[in-house]
Short mmCIF file of C-alpha atoms in Angstrom, two decimals:
data_model
loop_
_atom_site.label_atom_id
_atom_site.label_comp_id
_atom_site.label_asym_id
_atom_site.label_seq_id
_atom_site.Cartn_x
_atom_site.Cartn_y
_atom_site.Cartn_z
CA MET A 1 29.44 -2.34 -7.88
CA SER A 2 31.45 -5.48 -8.30
CA THR A 3 34.82 -5.46 -10.66
CA GLY A 4 35.57 -9.33 -9.88
CA SER A 5 34.20 -12.19 -10.75
CA GLU A 6 31.06 -12.01 -8.92
CA GLY A 7 28.20 -9.31 -8.24
CA ILE A 8 26.49 -6.81 -9.42
CA ALA A 9 27.74 -5.40 -12.68
CA VAL A 10 26.13 -2.57 -14.17
CA GLU A 11 26.73 -2.56 -18.52
CA LYS A 12 25.77 0.08 -20.17
CA ARG A 13 24.75 -0.32 -23.71
CA GLY A 14 24.49 3.60 -25.15
CA PRO A 15 20.55 5.04 -23.55
CA LEU A 16 20.23 1.01 -22.27
CA ALA A 17 21.69 -0.26 -18.29
CA MET A 18 21.74 -3.59 -17.95
CA VAL A 19 21.91 -5.01 -13.97
CA VAL A 20 23.46 -8.71 -14.19
CA LEU A 21 23.56 -10.91 -11.17
CA ARG A 22 26.54 -12.62 -10.86
CA ARG A 23 26.88 -15.52 -8.72
CA PRO A 24 25.75 -18.45 -11.21
CA ASP A 25 27.75 -20.77 -8.74
CA ARG A 26 24.95 -19.94 -6.37
CA LEU A 27 22.21 -19.56 -8.95
CA ASN A 28 22.63 -15.57 -8.47
CA ALA A 29 21.05 -15.88 -5.31
CA PHE A 30 21.89 -12.47 -2.97
CA ASN A 31 24.08 -12.17 -0.04
CA GLN A 32 24.79 -9.30 2.10
CA THR A 33 27.83 -7.89 -0.56
CA MET A 34 25.44 -8.26 -3.13
CA PHE A 35 22.27 -6.32 -1.52
CA GLN A 36 25.00 -3.71 -0.83
CA GLU A 37 26.39 -3.59 -4.88
CA LEU A 38 22.72 -3.50 -5.92
CA GLU A 39 22.17 0.16 -4.27
CA ASP A 40 26.06 1.12 -5.51
CA ALA A 41 24.56 0.53 -8.96
CA VAL A 42 21.23 1.77 -8.40
CA ARG A 43 23.03 5.35 -7.31
CA LYS A 44 24.75 4.88 -10.24
CA LEU A 45 22.12 4.87 -12.33
CA SER A 46 20.20 7.57 -11.25
CA LYS A 47 22.91 10.27 -12.32
CA ALA A 48 22.87 11.96 -15.73
CA PRO A 49 22.51 10.77 -18.48
CA LEU A 50 19.90 8.61 -16.47
CA PRO A 51 19.38 5.40 -19.36
CA ARG A 52 15.99 5.21 -20.72
CA ALA A 53 15.76 1.27 -19.78
CA VAL A 54 17.47 -0.68 -17.54
CA ILE A 55 16.93 -4.63 -17.88
CA VAL A 56 17.55 -7.14 -14.74
CA THR A 57 19.24 -10.46 -15.56
CA GLY A 58 21.21 -13.60 -13.97
CA ALA A 59 24.95 -14.46 -15.07
CA GLY A 60 24.60 -17.84 -17.25
CA SER A 61 21.54 -20.10 -18.44
CA LYS A 62 20.61 -21.83 -15.40
CA ALA A 63 19.23 -18.78 -13.06
CA PHE A 64 17.61 -15.25 -13.17
CA CYS A 65 17.63 -15.19 -9.34
CA SER A 66 17.47 -17.74 -7.14
CA GLY A 67 16.82 -15.00 -3.82
CA PHE A 68 18.47 -15.38 -0.45
CA ASP A 69 21.77 -16.91 -0.37
CA VAL A 70 21.27 -19.22 2.73
CA ASN A 71 24.11 -20.69 3.03
CA PRO A 72 26.11 -20.45 6.40
CA ASP A 73 28.93 -18.19 4.85
CA ASN A 74 26.15 -15.06 3.97
CA PRO A 75 26.86 -13.01 7.07
CA MET A 76 23.49 -12.14 6.76
CA VAL A 77 22.32 -15.76 7.57
CA ALA A 78 23.95 -15.74 11.02
CA GLU A 79 22.34 -12.32 12.22
CA MET A 80 19.08 -13.35 10.92
CA ALA A 81 19.40 -16.81 13.85
CA ARG A 82 20.91 -14.54 16.26
CA ALA A 83 17.72 -12.73 16.33
CA MET A 84 15.83 -15.73 16.13
CA GLU A 85 17.17 -16.99 19.04
CA GLY A 86 17.26 -13.51 20.96
CA GLY A 87 13.23 -12.89 19.64
CA GLU A 88 14.74 -9.90 18.53
CA LYS A 89 12.20 -8.91 16.32
CA GLU A 90 13.74 -4.98 15.94
CA ALA A 91 16.82 -6.60 14.42
CA ILE A 92 14.99 -9.12 11.75
CA ALA A 93 13.41 -5.62 10.80
CA ARG A 94 16.81 -4.41 10.10
CA LEU A 95 17.67 -7.27 7.73
CA ILE A 96 14.36 -7.06 5.68
CA ASP A 97 14.88 -3.13 5.74
CA VAL A 98 18.30 -4.03 3.64
CA VAL A 99 16.74 -6.46 1.30
CA ARG A 100 13.81 -3.76 0.62
CA ALA A 101 15.64 -0.77 0.46
CA ALA A 102 18.02 -1.79 -2.39
CA VAL A 103 14.84 -3.99 -4.21
CA ASP A 104 12.80 -0.60 -3.51
CA ARG A 105 15.24 1.67 -5.18
CA LEU A 106 16.16 -0.03 -8.16
CA VAL A 107 12.70 -0.42 -9.25
CA ALA A 108 11.86 3.63 -7.97
CA LEU A 109 14.37 4.35 -10.84
CA PRO A 110 11.92 6.65 -13.48
CA VAL A 111 12.48 4.60 -16.52
CA PRO A 112 11.17 1.25 -17.27
CA ILE A 113 12.67 -1.98 -15.26
CA ILE A 114 12.81 -5.21 -17.58
CA ALA A 115 13.48 -9.10 -16.17
CA ALA A 116 14.48 -11.00 -18.51
CA ILE A 117 13.80 -14.45 -17.10
CA ASN A 118 16.41 -16.50 -18.35
CA GLY A 119 16.15 -18.99 -16.08
CA MET A 120 14.70 -20.15 -12.43
CA ALA A 121 13.64 -17.33 -10.66
CA PHE A 122 12.67 -18.59 -6.93
CA GLY A 123 12.16 -17.19 -3.78
CA GLY A 124 13.59 -13.56 -3.38
CA GLY A 125 14.10 -14.31 -7.21
CA ALA A 126 10.50 -14.75 -8.40
CA GLU A 127 9.49 -11.24 -5.52
CA LEU A 128 12.64 -9.28 -8.03
CA ALA A 129 10.81 -10.28 -11.45
CA VAL A 130 7.63 -9.10 -10.45
CA ARG A 131 8.39 -5.62 -9.30
CA CYS A 132 9.76 -5.00 -12.46
CA ASP A 133 7.40 -3.25 -14.83
CA LEU A 134 7.92 -5.75 -17.62
CA ARG A 135 8.94 -9.49 -18.16
CA VAL A 136 10.04 -11.76 -20.40
CA MET A 137 10.65 -15.47 -20.25
CA ASP A 138 12.75 -18.12 -21.55
CA PRO A 139 10.72 -20.96 -22.28
CA SER A 140 12.51 -23.16 -20.07
CA ALA A 141 12.82 -20.95 -17.11
CA GLN A 142 10.04 -21.36 -14.07
CA ILE A 143 9.04 -18.99 -11.60
CA CYS A 144 8.34 -20.13 -7.50
CA PHE A 145 7.60 -18.22 -4.58
CA SER A 146 9.34 -21.04 -2.90
CA GLU A 147 9.48 -19.56 0.69
CA VAL A 148 6.86 -20.71 2.76
CA ARG A 149 8.64 -24.45 2.28
CA LEU A 150 11.15 -23.21 3.88
CA GLY A 151 9.04 -21.67 7.10
CA LEU A 152 9.42 -17.65 5.02
CA MET A 153 6.58 -15.38 3.40
CA PRO A 154 7.98 -12.89 1.08
CA ASP A 155 9.42 -10.30 1.89
CA TRP A 156 11.24 -8.18 -1.17
CA GLY A 157 8.51 -6.22 -1.76
CA GLY A 158 6.85 -9.62 -4.10
CA GLY A 159 3.69 -11.08 -2.28
CA ALA A 160 2.45 -7.98 -2.02
CA THR A 161 3.28 -6.87 -5.96
CA LEU A 162 2.00 -10.27 -6.89
CA ALA A 163 -1.58 -9.72 -6.08
CA HIS A 164 -1.92 -6.38 -8.18
CA LEU A 165 -0.42 -8.19 -10.81
CA ILE A 166 -2.48 -11.16 -11.08
CA GLY A 167 -5.26 -10.65 -7.77
CA PRO A 168 -5.26 -11.37 -4.72
CA ALA A 169 -7.00 -15.59 -5.48
CA ALA A 170 -4.23 -16.39 -8.18
CA ALA A 171 -1.49 -14.86 -5.67
CA ALA A 172 -2.43 -17.19 -3.14
CA ASP A 173 -2.20 -20.50 -5.09
CA LEU A 174 1.34 -19.50 -6.45
CA VAL A 175 2.44 -18.11 -2.74
CA LEU A 176 0.86 -20.49 -0.27
CA THR A 177 1.51 -24.02 -2.50
CA ALA A 178 5.16 -23.21 -3.74
CA ARG A 179 4.78 -24.47 -6.76
CA ARG A 180 6.76 -23.94 -9.98
CA VAL A 181 5.05 -22.23 -12.64
CA GLY A 182 6.60 -22.60 -16.52
CA ALA A 183 6.64 -19.58 -19.13
CA ASP A 184 3.42 -21.07 -20.58
CA GLU A 185 1.17 -20.85 -17.48
CA ALA A 186 2.64 -17.25 -16.08
CA LEU A 187 1.48 -15.75 -19.67
CA HIS A 188 -1.46 -16.91 -19.17
CA MET A 189 -2.23 -15.49 -15.98
CA GLY A 190 -0.31 -12.56 -16.73
CA LEU A 191 2.70 -13.23 -14.68
CA VAL A 192 4.89 -12.00 -17.29
CA ASN A 193 4.77 -9.94 -20.75
CA ARG A 194 6.64 -12.35 -23.32
CA ILE A 195 8.28 -15.90 -23.74
CA SER A 196 11.00 -15.25 -25.76
CA ALA A 197 12.51 -17.94 -28.64
CA PRO A 198 15.07 -20.93 -26.48
CA ASP A 199 17.88 -18.80 -24.82
CA GLN A 200 17.06 -15.37 -26.46
CA ALA A 201 15.05 -13.67 -22.96
CA VAL A 202 18.29 -11.05 -22.67
CA GLU A 203 17.98 -10.11 -26.76
CA GLU A 204 14.13 -10.32 -26.90
CA ALA A 205 14.03 -7.88 -23.35
CA VAL A 206 16.48 -6.23 -25.56
CA GLU A 207 14.20 -5.79 -28.71
CA MET A 208 11.65 -4.52 -26.12
CA ALA A 209 14.05 -1.74 -24.76
CA GLU A 210 14.63 -0.57 -27.88
CA ALA A 211 10.96 -0.22 -29.08
CA ILE A 212 10.36 1.74 -25.72
CA MET A 213 13.81 3.86 -26.09
CA GLY A 214 12.65 4.81 -29.70
CA ASN A 215 10.11 7.32 -27.90
CA GLY A 216 10.00 10.52 -26.20
CA PRO A 217 11.56 9.49 -22.94
CA ARG A 218 10.03 12.17 -20.90
CA ALA A 219 6.75 10.65 -22.34
CA VAL A 220 7.61 6.86 -21.40
CA GLN A 221 8.79 8.29 -17.89
CA SER A 222 5.68 10.16 -17.28
CA ALA A 223 3.52 7.16 -18.51
CA LEU A 224 4.91 4.74 -16.56
CA LYS A 225 4.55 7.22 -13.21
CA VAL A 226 1.10 7.21 -13.82
CA ILE A 227 0.71 3.29 -14.80
CA ARG A 228 2.93 2.87 -11.29
CA ALA A 229 0.89 4.94 -8.96
CA GLY A 230 -2.43 3.59 -10.43
CA ARG A 231 -1.41 -0.02 -8.35
CA ASN A 232 -1.73 2.37 -5.19
CA LEU A 233 -4.44 4.92 -6.45
CA SER A 234 -8.54 5.19 -6.77
CA LEU A 235 -9.45 5.56 -10.61
CA GLN A 236 -9.90 9.40 -9.77
CA ALA A 237 -7.24 10.02 -8.45
CA THR A 238 -5.27 8.08 -10.97
CA LEU A 239 -7.26 10.37 -13.70
CA ASP A 240 -6.20 13.05 -12.39
CA LEU A 241 -2.60 12.49 -11.65
CA GLU A 242 -2.65 11.40 -15.46
CA GLN A 243 -4.14 14.72 -16.20
CA GLN A 244 -1.44 16.74 -14.41
CA ALA A 245 1.58 14.40 -16.15
CA ALA A 246 0.19 15.12 -19.47
CA VAL A 247 0.20 18.92 -18.87
CA ASP A 248 4.15 18.74 -17.54
CA LEU A 249 4.90 16.67 -20.08
CA ILE A 250 3.41 19.34 -22.97
CA ALA A 251 4.92 21.89 -20.67
CA SER A 252 8.50 20.21 -20.91
CA GLY A 253 8.85 20.64 -24.75
CA GLU A 254 9.45 17.04 -25.34
CA CYS A 255 6.16 16.75 -28.16
CA LEU A 256 7.76 19.24 -30.25
CA HIS A 257 11.14 16.89 -31.64
CA GLY A 258 8.20 13.84 -31.60
CA ILE A 259 5.27 16.35 -33.93
CA GLY A 260 8.40 18.41 -36.10
CA ALA A 261 10.17 14.96 -36.87
CA PHE A 262 6.49 13.01 -37.87
CA LEU A 263 6.09 16.17 -40.10
CA SER A 264 9.21 16.20 -41.67
CA GLY A 265 9.30 12.87 -42.24
CA GLN A 266 12.07 12.30 -40.04
CA LYS A 267 13.17 9.87 -36.53
CA PRO A 268 12.80 12.29 -34.08
CA ASP A 269 16.34 12.98 -31.84
CA PHE A 270 14.81 13.07 -28.01
CA PRO A 271 16.96 14.51 -25.69
CA ASP A 272 18.55 12.66 -23.12
CA LEU A 273 16.39 12.16 -19.35
CA PRO A 274 17.62 14.77 -16.67
CA PRO A 275 18.90 12.99 -14.23
CA GLU A 276 16.50 11.75 -11.01
CA GLY A 277 14.59 14.53 -8.92
CA SER A 278 14.98 16.91 -11.74
CA THR A 279 11.72 18.02 -13.00
CA LEU A 280 10.72 17.49 -16.52
#
C-alpha cells in the first residue's frame, strides 16, 4: 500500500474503509504497482475487525479510474508487447491473471463494496465500478467500456458482470460501441444505483455506507452473500442458500442485539464482524 503521493491509499473511518486510487495525473489509471498495492490493501482489510463497508473512489475531480495505463513506463505494457510479438498466450494469460486477482479479491471481501464514481470511469475503470456491489455517480461523470477502441476487450471481469447487471443486449450496446454513458442514462438502465449532487459522489456514498453500517453486520454479510451468489445460481439453488444463510445468521445470535434494542427503544450495538474466513 502506498505511503507516497501515488498508489492505493486505505483510509479507515471507524467501521468504514475508503480505498482511494491516487494517480490523478494519469486519471487514476492502474500500472503494475497499483495492482500489487490493491492486493496489499485487500489483505489489510481482511484482518479483524473487518470493515462494515468499503468505498472505492478516485483522487481528484476528473476521474474515478481510466483503467489500464497503456503508457510505456508501465512495465506491464512492455511485457504484453513482448508476449504479443512471440505469440505467447501463456504470458498474456499471466498478465491478465495479475489484473483479475487484484480486482477479484477486492470484490470478494464479504462486506458491501460501493463505487463512488466521482469522474470518468473508462475501460478497466468502468469494469471496476460494475464489479462493486453498489454505485453512486456524480451527475457530470461518464462511464465508457472503451477497450474495443484499442483493439482490446474487457478483461477485468467487467464485461461478464455487466451482462448480468443490465442484460446481454444492453451490455453488448455499451461494450461493442464503446460509447460514453452519462449519469441519467446510467441510472435509467440500472448501471448505477444513485446520482449524487454535483461533486458529492463520495459524500453520498458515505451516507449510503452509514445506512448499511447501522444494520446488523452479520445480517448484511449474509444477505450480501446470497445476492452475490444469485448471479450464478438457479432460483431454487439461491432459495436453498438463502434458507441456510438465514439459519446460520439466527444461530449466530446477532438478532438478540437487534430485537433487544428494538424492544427497549434503543439503538442496537452490534459486535464487529470476525476476520475473513471465520464462521459467523
